[in-house]
Each structure stands twice: as C-alpha cells, then as structure tokens.
Amino acid sequence: MTIQHQRDILKEPVDGKCRLCVTKDETTQHIISGCEKLAGTYYVRRHNNLVQYVYWCLAKKHNIEVSNLWWKETLVQPQVKENETAKIMWEMPVQTDVNVTHNRPDLIYINKITNETYLIDITVPSDYNIGPKEIEKLSKYHLLKTEISRLWNTQTTVIPIVIGVTGIVAKSIKKYIDQLDASIDIHILQKQAAIHSSTILSKVLGDTVFVRATEEQHSHTDTHTKDILETQNTLPSPSTEAEPAIQEQNTQQFTI
Ligand SMILES: [Zn+2]
C-alpha cells in the first residue's frame, strides 16, 4: 500500500511522503506518473515501448525490414529506416532555417507515395492530464510542422498519441491513429501502458499488488513483470504471434 494510504486512511503516524523522492505525497498516481526518481528510467522505458510499437507498425506497412514480433524490434537511437515508399526517423532532430526549439518528435514518418509527413509524439501522462497533453503536443510542434511543410514541400500533420498511465485514452486518439493508416491497435498501446505502470507500482510497493489471491496461479506472471523492469526497453518475449496472454493477466490485475 502507499504511504499516503497509511497516513490518511489507516491513520498511522507516517508523513505520507513518497519513499523514493520524499517530496510529494505517495499516491498511486504519483508513483506511476509523477515521481522524478522514476522519470529517467521506468517512465522512459514505458514511453519507448509504445514508440517501438508504432514504429514497427509503420515499418510493416511499408515493407521495411523489421522483426516479425513488434516487441523484438529494438530501437537504437537515432535511427532512420527508408525505402522507396517511406522514411521513418526515430528521435532525429530536424534542421530548419529558423530556430525551432522543439525539432525532434519521437517519430517522423514520411509517406513518399502521398507526399505526406507525420510528426508523431507519444506521451504517457497522468490520467488526469490526457486532454491538456494532446493540446500541448499540437502546440509544441506547430512551428516545426510549418517549417517542414515549407522546406520539404510536403503536407505535414502533427500526431499526438496520448495514453494515460492506466491505459485511459481520449476519443480523439482514433482520429490521429486513423490518419497513419498503419493498422496500429490502440488497445495494444493502452495495454502496454497499463502493464508498465502496474509493474512500476509493483516494484515500488514491493510486489504486493501481484501477490494477493493469485499467487499460485500467476507465479509465472510475476517473474515476467520483474523482467520488464530489469530489462531496458524490452518486453517479455512470448513465443507466438498472438498477443501474449500473460499481458492480459497483468492488465486485469491492476485493480487497486
Ligand atoms: Zn516520488
């Protein structure tokens, strides 16, 4: 349980502060989305995992060589993949005539067939913040969009992909995903965000989340969730093409 729960609900004599940063109240939302001690590691891995999936879908669409399984497609930054129909850049800054502060979205996807360019930026904010984050992303890359349209003579669109830490999304996400036309499954994005968040929570709280009631049934799952935290930027590696059942189980367990 969280220390804030101990303080406010159980009325125990604790200060309620996060055991990691010791500055903010230790709530569930703080652990999975607001702790500065986790921002540079676990939050980044969660974010990169979603980028990896979107990248893989785009590459697949254009027959760019990638692994058969998206979670095995490891990204090494910075990265450019290109063929006659598309160019996909990961974490590549764009050179422009005017000074553009935000010149490096997560992915830049150029569809050479339609002469369209997409600036894709993915974020996994607190559930309470998904609406503002979408607007923030559109605004953040507006100048880059204008510059790229002019310099590359292409139609440019900003695609914010905002997935709340527990997998919650705004209705508007479908509109953005559909524009990419790359068979991106929003449910996979939601599920992956939730899995990573639940494993972060589990790690911080000492795995208590996963132990209750399902200890024997899911002992294999627990092993895998720890693996996620200990393996940078990768996921459990199931042996089949199907989305692994182990991930479904994890998501369902995230009920606190
Ligand atoms: Zn903290």
Short mmCIF file of C-alpha atoms and ligand atoms in Angstrom, two decimals:
data_model
loop_
_atom_site.label_atom_id
_atom_site.label_comp_id
_atom_site.label_asym_id
_atom_site.label_seq_id
_atom_site.Cartn_x
_atom_site.Cartn_y
_atom_site.Cartn_z
CA MET A 1 0.00 0.00 0.00
CA THR A 2 1.04 3.59 -0.43
CA ILE A 3 2.36 5.68 2.44
CA GLN A 4 -0.34 8.25 1.77
CA HIS A 5 -2.92 5.49 2.29
CA GLN A 6 -1.25 4.60 5.58
CA ARG A 7 -1.40 8.23 6.69
CA ASP A 8 -4.88 9.26 5.51
CA ILE A 9 -6.88 6.05 5.64
CA LEU A 10 -5.24 3.93 8.27
CA LYS A 11 -4.28 7.00 10.36
CA GLU A 12 -0.85 5.65 11.00
CA PRO A 13 1.89 8.01 12.22
CA VAL A 14 3.74 8.36 8.91
CA ASP A 15 4.39 11.52 6.92
CA GLY A 16 2.78 10.23 3.72
CA LYS A 17 5.70 11.21 1.52
CA CYS A 18 6.98 9.15 -1.38
CA ARG A 19 9.59 6.61 -0.36
CA LEU A 20 11.68 7.49 -3.40
CA CYS A 21 11.65 11.28 -3.82
CA VAL A 22 10.50 12.13 -0.28
CA THR A 23 8.92 15.36 -1.51
CA LYS A 24 5.43 14.55 -2.84
CA ASP A 25 2.66 12.54 -1.22
CA GLU A 26 2.98 8.90 -2.13
CA THR A 27 -0.24 8.22 -4.03
CA THR A 28 -0.72 5.60 -6.71
CA GLN A 29 -0.82 8.28 -9.41
CA HIS A 30 2.37 9.81 -8.07
CA ILE A 31 4.24 6.52 -8.28
CA ILE A 32 3.13 5.69 -11.79
CA SER A 33 3.32 9.15 -13.32
CA GLY A 34 4.73 11.86 -11.09
CA CYS A 35 7.88 10.73 -9.34
CA GLU A 36 11.06 12.41 -10.50
CA LYS A 37 13.10 9.44 -9.31
CA LEU A 38 11.40 7.21 -11.86
CA ALA A 39 11.16 9.67 -14.74
CA GLY A 40 14.53 8.97 -16.33
CA THR A 41 14.28 5.21 -16.17
CA TYR A 42 10.99 3.38 -15.82
CA TYR A 43 8.81 6.09 -17.36
CA VAL A 44 11.19 6.36 -20.30
CA ARG A 45 11.07 2.61 -20.87
CA ARG A 46 7.28 2.68 -20.83
CA HIS A 47 7.26 5.51 -23.32
CA ASN A 48 9.85 3.93 -25.60
CA ASN A 49 7.93 0.70 -25.61
CA LEU A 50 4.93 2.45 -27.15
CA VAL A 51 7.12 4.27 -29.66
CA GLN A 52 8.63 0.93 -30.60
CA TYR A 53 5.19 -0.50 -31.39
CA VAL A 54 4.11 2.47 -33.52
CA TYR A 55 7.44 2.43 -35.35
CA TRP A 56 7.06 -1.27 -36.07
CA CYS A 57 3.53 -0.80 -37.45
CA LEU A 58 4.69 1.95 -39.80
CA ALA A 59 7.66 -0.10 -40.97
CA LYS A 60 5.46 -3.12 -41.57
CA LYS A 61 3.03 -1.05 -43.62
CA HIS A 62 5.82 -0.09 -45.99
CA ASN A 63 7.57 -3.46 -46.06
CA ILE A 64 10.60 -2.07 -44.31
CA GLU A 65 12.50 -4.92 -42.75
CA VAL A 66 11.68 -5.38 -39.09
CA SER A 67 11.27 -8.27 -36.70
CA ASN A 68 8.11 -10.35 -37.07
CA LEU A 69 7.20 -9.52 -33.49
CA TRP A 70 6.99 -5.87 -32.55
CA TRP A 71 8.38 -6.29 -29.06
CA LYS A 72 11.56 -7.71 -30.52
CA GLU A 73 12.19 -4.67 -32.70
CA THR A 74 14.73 -2.83 -30.57
CA LEU A 75 15.32 0.79 -31.42
CA VAL A 76 18.83 2.20 -31.31
CA GLN A 77 18.88 5.94 -31.38
CA PRO A 78 19.00 7.86 -33.58
CA GLN A 79 17.58 5.71 -36.28
CA VAL A 80 16.42 6.12 -39.86
CA LYS A 81 14.75 3.47 -41.97
CA GLU A 82 13.96 4.21 -45.58
CA ASN A 83 12.87 2.57 -48.78
CA GLU A 84 11.22 3.76 -52.00
CA THR A 85 7.83 4.38 -50.36
CA ALA A 86 8.62 5.70 -46.90
CA LYS A 87 11.14 7.15 -44.50
CA ILE A 88 10.83 6.70 -40.75
CA MET A 89 13.05 8.56 -38.31
CA TRP A 90 13.30 7.92 -34.60
CA GLU A 91 14.49 10.73 -32.37
CA MET A 92 16.11 12.56 -35.25
CA PRO A 93 16.34 16.34 -34.94
CA VAL A 94 15.31 18.35 -37.99
CA GLN A 95 17.48 21.15 -39.35
CA THR A 96 15.43 24.23 -40.15
CA ASP A 97 16.12 27.78 -41.37
CA VAL A 98 14.61 29.42 -38.34
CA ASN A 99 15.35 28.36 -34.81
CA VAL A 100 12.83 25.71 -33.78
CA THR A 101 13.10 24.70 -30.14
CA HIS A 102 11.07 21.53 -30.44
CA ASN A 103 12.58 19.94 -33.51
CA ARG A 104 12.68 16.30 -32.51
CA PRO A 105 9.37 14.45 -32.17
CA ASP A 106 9.55 10.76 -31.29
CA LEU A 107 8.93 9.70 -34.87
CA ILE A 108 8.91 11.45 -38.20
CA TYR A 109 7.11 9.41 -40.82
CA ILE A 110 7.25 10.42 -44.45
CA ASN A 111 4.88 8.68 -46.82
CA LYS A 112 6.59 9.21 -50.17
CA ILE A 113 3.61 7.90 -52.11
CA THR A 114 1.24 10.57 -50.85
CA ASN A 115 3.89 13.18 -50.07
CA GLU A 116 2.66 13.46 -46.50
CA THR A 117 4.76 13.85 -43.38
CA TYR A 118 3.66 13.00 -39.88
CA LEU A 119 5.27 14.29 -36.71
CA ILE A 120 4.38 11.66 -34.14
CA ASP A 121 4.89 12.33 -30.46
CA ILE A 122 3.85 9.87 -27.80
CA THR A 123 3.30 10.58 -24.14
CA VAL A 124 2.05 8.61 -21.15
CA PRO A 125 0.87 11.24 -18.67
CA SER A 126 -1.21 11.06 -15.54
CA ASP A 127 -4.77 10.00 -16.33
CA TYR A 128 -5.97 13.46 -15.29
CA ASN A 129 -3.76 15.10 -17.85
CA ILE A 130 -4.53 13.38 -21.17
CA GLY A 131 -6.61 16.25 -22.55
CA PRO A 132 -4.11 19.04 -21.85
CA LYS A 133 -1.23 16.89 -23.11
CA GLU A 134 -2.86 16.45 -26.50
CA ILE A 135 -3.24 20.20 -26.89
CA GLU A 136 0.30 20.73 -25.64
CA LYS A 137 1.75 18.38 -28.25
CA LEU A 138 -0.15 20.04 -31.10
CA SER A 139 1.10 23.42 -29.98
CA LYS A 140 4.65 22.25 -29.29
CA TYR A 141 5.23 21.00 -32.83
CA HIS A 142 3.24 23.61 -34.72
CA LEU A 143 6.30 25.62 -35.73
CA LEU A 144 8.20 22.51 -36.82
CA LYS A 145 5.17 21.46 -38.85
CA THR A 146 5.12 24.80 -40.64
CA GLU A 147 8.85 24.71 -41.34
CA ILE A 148 8.84 21.14 -42.64
CA SER A 149 5.88 21.86 -44.91
CA ARG A 150 7.77 24.76 -46.40
CA LEU A 151 11.25 23.21 -46.60
CA TRP A 152 10.30 19.73 -47.75
CA ASN A 153 7.27 20.78 -49.81
CA THR A 154 5.09 18.22 -48.12
CA GLN A 155 1.79 18.18 -46.30
CA THR A 156 2.65 17.88 -42.62
CA THR A 157 0.48 16.74 -39.74
CA VAL A 158 1.18 16.55 -36.02
CA ILE A 159 0.03 13.26 -34.49
CA PRO A 160 -0.13 13.34 -30.68
CA ILE A 161 -0.57 9.88 -29.19
CA VAL A 162 -1.57 10.32 -25.58
CA ILE A 163 -2.14 7.23 -23.44
CA GLY A 164 -2.90 7.70 -19.75
CA VAL A 165 -0.77 5.72 -17.30
CA THR A 166 -3.58 3.25 -16.65
CA GLY A 167 -4.38 2.96 -20.34
CA ILE A 168 -7.12 5.57 -20.48
CA VAL A 169 -7.42 7.48 -23.77
CA ALA A 170 -9.45 10.38 -25.16
CA LYS A 171 -11.89 9.71 -28.00
CA SER A 172 -9.77 11.89 -30.24
CA ILE A 173 -6.93 9.37 -30.35
CA LYS A 174 -8.74 7.34 -33.01
CA LYS A 175 -8.72 10.31 -35.35
CA TYR A 176 -4.94 10.58 -35.11
CA ILE A 177 -4.22 6.87 -35.32
CA ASP A 178 -6.50 6.51 -38.35
CA GLN A 179 -4.54 9.16 -40.22
CA LEU A 180 -1.45 6.97 -40.08
CA ASP A 181 -3.39 4.10 -41.67
CA ALA A 182 -0.86 1.59 -40.36
CA SER A 183 -3.01 -1.00 -38.52
CA ILE A 184 -2.00 0.42 -35.17
CA ASP A 185 -4.09 -1.24 -32.47
CA ILE A 186 -4.99 1.33 -29.83
CA HIS A 187 -5.72 -1.48 -27.40
CA ILE A 188 -2.13 -2.64 -27.56
CA LEU A 189 -0.94 0.86 -26.72
CA GLN A 190 -3.36 1.00 -23.80
CA LYS A 191 -2.42 -2.42 -22.58
CA GLN A 192 1.30 -1.79 -22.73
CA ALA A 193 0.98 1.47 -20.82
CA ALA A 194 -1.04 -0.27 -18.13
CA ILE A 195 1.34 -3.22 -17.90
CA HIS A 196 4.36 -0.98 -17.45
CA SER A 197 2.55 1.17 -14.89
CA SER A 198 1.44 -1.85 -12.90
CA THR A 199 4.95 -3.26 -12.84
CA ILE A 200 6.34 0.11 -11.72
CA LEU A 201 3.78 0.17 -8.92
CA SER A 202 4.57 -3.39 -8.03
CA LYS A 203 8.27 -2.69 -7.91
CA VAL A 204 7.91 0.36 -5.70
CA LEU A 205 5.38 -1.16 -3.34
CA GLY A 206 7.28 -4.40 -3.04
CA ASP A 207 5.25 -6.59 -5.37
CA THR A 208 2.30 -6.62 -3.01
CA VAL A 209 -0.08 -5.83 -5.86
CA PHE A 210 0.51 -9.11 -7.60
CA VAL A 211 0.74 -11.41 -4.67
CA ARG A 212 -2.75 -11.25 -3.28
CA ALA A 213 -5.19 -14.00 -4.20
CA THR A 214 -3.42 -15.06 -7.36
CA GLU A 215 -0.05 -16.05 -6.05
CA GLU A 216 -0.05 -19.62 -7.24
CA GLN A 217 -1.91 -19.09 -10.48
CA HIS A 218 0.24 -16.22 -11.64
CA SER A 219 3.63 -17.07 -10.25
CA HIS A 220 4.94 -17.22 -13.80
CA THR A 221 3.48 -13.79 -14.49
CA ASP A 222 5.27 -12.24 -11.55
CA THR A 223 8.56 -13.43 -12.89
CA HIS A 224 7.84 -11.75 -16.18
CA THR A 225 6.76 -8.47 -14.69
CA LYS A 226 10.03 -8.23 -12.84
CA ASP A 227 11.80 -8.96 -16.08
CA ILE A 228 10.17 -5.94 -17.66
CA LEU A 229 11.64 -3.67 -15.04
CA GLU A 230 15.03 -5.21 -15.20
CA THR A 231 15.35 -5.34 -18.97
CA GLN A 232 15.73 -1.97 -20.54
CA ASN A 233 13.29 -1.12 -23.27
CA THR A 234 12.08 -4.65 -23.84
CA LEU A 235 9.08 -6.74 -23.04
CA PRO A 236 8.52 -10.35 -22.18
CA SER A 237 9.21 -12.41 -25.26
CA PRO A 238 6.35 -14.76 -25.87
CA SER A 239 6.91 -17.42 -28.43
CA THR A 240 3.78 -16.96 -30.51
CA GLU A 241 2.50 -14.33 -32.90
CA ALA A 242 -0.58 -13.72 -30.78
CA GLU A 243 -0.58 -11.03 -28.15
CA PRO A 244 0.60 -12.91 -25.11
CA ALA A 245 -1.99 -13.95 -22.57
CA ILE A 246 0.44 -13.07 -19.80
CA GLN A 247 -0.03 -9.41 -20.64
CA GLU A 248 -3.81 -9.70 -20.42
CA GLN A 249 -3.48 -11.19 -16.97
CA ASN A 250 -1.26 -8.40 -15.80
CA THR A 251 -3.63 -5.73 -17.01
CA GLN A 252 -6.58 -7.29 -15.27
CA GLN A 253 -4.68 -7.48 -12.04
CA PHE A 254 -4.16 -3.75 -11.98
CA THR A 255 -7.23 -3.01 -9.94
CA ILE A 256 -6.14 -1.05 -6.91
ZN ZN B 1 8.27 10.26 -5.59
#
